[in-house]
Amino acid sequence: MLAGIFTRRELHDPDLAKADITVTEVRMSPDLRHATAFVARLGRSDVDALLPALRRAAPYLRAQVAHAVRLKFAPDLAFQADTALDYATHVDDLLRSPAVARDLEQPE
């Protein structure tokens, strides 16, 4: 749902109008009243700069979600930067470093 809104560029906020935002995960609270959307900008690491704009757009996004899902209450939306890809890249870089490669070599 949120990904579709970002893809169709339905947001009128100038900070979000041209931003390519990817929703990587949404976690719901047990009572379904709160949702945390993890967002990323693939190929870029400046998603933190968009979080204030996403917070401003949260009421509009909540209304759109309310129309799309059948729940007693529309969930409050919170946004958080997804750092999983950055972490995975960091681990991959560490594993490819010469010091680690030397330690992983088979003894002769």
Short mmCIF file of C-alpha atoms in Angstrom, two decimals:
data_model
loop_
_atom_site.label_atom_id
_atom_site.label_comp_id
_atom_site.label_asym_id
_atom_site.label_seq_id
_atom_site.Cartn_x
_atom_site.Cartn_y
_atom_site.Cartn_z
CA MET A 1 0.00 0.00 0.00
CA LEU A 2 2.61 2.56 1.06
CA ALA A 3 5.01 1.40 -1.63
CA GLY A 4 2.33 2.03 -4.24
CA ILE A 5 1.80 5.59 -3.05
CA PHE A 6 5.53 6.26 -3.22
CA THR A 7 5.78 4.64 -6.65
CA ARG A 8 2.88 6.67 -8.07
CA ARG A 9 4.34 9.83 -6.52
CA GLU A 10 1.02 10.82 -4.96
CA LEU A 11 2.65 12.96 -2.27
CA HIS A 12 2.58 16.71 -2.74
CA ASP A 13 5.36 17.48 -0.27
CA PRO A 14 8.24 19.02 -2.26
CA ASP A 15 10.79 17.01 -0.26
CA LEU A 16 9.09 13.75 -1.22
CA ALA A 17 7.83 14.58 -4.71
CA LYS A 18 10.91 13.34 -6.55
CA ALA A 19 12.36 10.99 -3.94
CA ASP A 20 12.60 7.29 -4.76
CA ILE A 21 11.53 5.62 -1.53
CA THR A 22 11.40 1.88 -0.98
CA VAL A 23 9.38 0.36 1.84
CA THR A 24 11.41 -2.66 2.94
CA GLU A 25 9.30 -3.81 5.88
CA VAL A 26 6.29 -2.81 7.96
CA ARG A 27 5.99 -3.98 11.56
CA MET A 28 2.61 -3.82 13.26
CA SER A 29 2.01 -3.64 17.00
CA PRO A 30 0.05 -6.58 18.47
CA ASP A 31 -3.11 -4.46 18.74
CA LEU A 32 -2.70 -3.24 15.10
CA ARG A 33 -2.88 0.42 16.17
CA HIS A 34 0.74 1.30 15.35
CA ALA A 35 2.80 0.53 12.29
CA THR A 36 6.50 1.19 11.78
CA ALA A 37 7.52 1.37 8.14
CA PHE A 38 11.18 0.80 7.39
CA VAL A 39 12.21 2.83 4.37
CA ALA A 40 15.32 2.99 2.23
CA ARG A 41 16.58 4.71 -0.88
CA LEU A 42 18.26 2.04 -2.94
CA GLY A 43 21.73 3.05 -4.00
CA ARG A 44 21.71 6.02 -1.63
CA SER A 45 22.27 6.43 2.08
CA ASP A 46 20.47 9.74 2.66
CA VAL A 47 17.09 8.36 3.76
CA ASP A 48 17.51 10.02 7.18
CA ALA A 49 17.04 13.40 5.49
CA LEU A 50 13.57 12.30 4.31
CA LEU A 51 12.27 11.15 7.70
CA PRO A 52 10.96 14.61 8.74
CA ALA A 53 9.06 14.90 5.45
CA LEU A 54 7.63 11.40 5.91
CA ARG A 55 6.46 12.36 9.40
CA ARG A 56 4.71 15.41 7.91
CA ALA A 57 3.02 13.18 5.33
CA ALA A 58 1.97 10.55 7.89
CA PRO A 59 -1.63 11.85 8.33
CA TYR A 60 -2.23 11.68 4.56
CA LEU A 61 -0.63 8.24 4.35
CA ARG A 62 -2.69 7.04 7.32
CA ALA A 63 -5.89 8.13 5.57
CA GLN A 64 -4.84 6.25 2.43
CA VAL A 65 -4.13 3.13 4.46
CA ALA A 66 -7.51 3.49 6.21
CA HIS A 67 -9.26 3.38 2.83
CA ALA A 68 -7.29 0.32 1.70
CA VAL A 69 -7.48 -1.97 4.72
CA ARG A 70 -10.40 -3.21 6.76
CA LEU A 71 -9.47 -2.54 10.35
CA LYS A 72 -11.46 -1.02 13.17
CA PHE A 73 -8.78 1.64 13.55
CA ALA A 74 -6.33 3.01 11.02
CA PRO A 75 -2.82 2.44 12.39
CA ASP A 76 -0.62 5.36 13.39
CA LEU A 77 2.36 5.40 11.06
CA ALA A 78 5.96 5.87 12.09
CA PHE A 79 8.93 5.80 9.74
CA GLN A 80 12.41 4.51 10.39
CA ALA A 81 15.45 4.24 8.16
CA ASP A 82 16.25 0.67 7.16
CA THR A 83 19.95 0.09 7.72
CA ALA A 84 19.97 -3.65 7.00
CA LEU A 85 21.42 -3.21 3.50
CA ASP A 86 24.15 -0.89 4.78
CA TYR A 87 25.02 -3.40 7.50
CA ALA A 88 25.11 -6.29 5.01
CA THR A 89 27.39 -4.27 2.74
CA HIS A 90 29.69 -3.52 5.67
CA VAL A 91 29.89 -7.20 6.62
CA ASP A 92 30.57 -8.13 3.00
CA ASP A 93 33.39 -5.56 2.83
CA LEU A 94 34.89 -6.99 6.02
CA LEU A 95 34.74 -10.54 4.68
CA ARG A 96 36.50 -9.46 1.49
CA SER A 97 39.29 -7.64 3.31
CA PRO A 98 42.80 -9.14 2.96
CA ALA A 99 43.14 -9.73 6.71
CA VAL A 100 39.98 -11.83 6.89
CA ALA A 101 40.77 -13.62 3.61
CA ARG A 102 44.16 -14.59 5.06
CA ASP A 103 42.49 -15.98 8.19
CA LEU A 104 39.98 -17.95 6.13
CA GLU A 105 42.59 -19.66 3.94
CA GLN A 106 42.95 -23.40 4.38
CA PRO A 107 46.15 -24.40 6.16
CA GLU A 108 48.53 -26.40 3.98
#
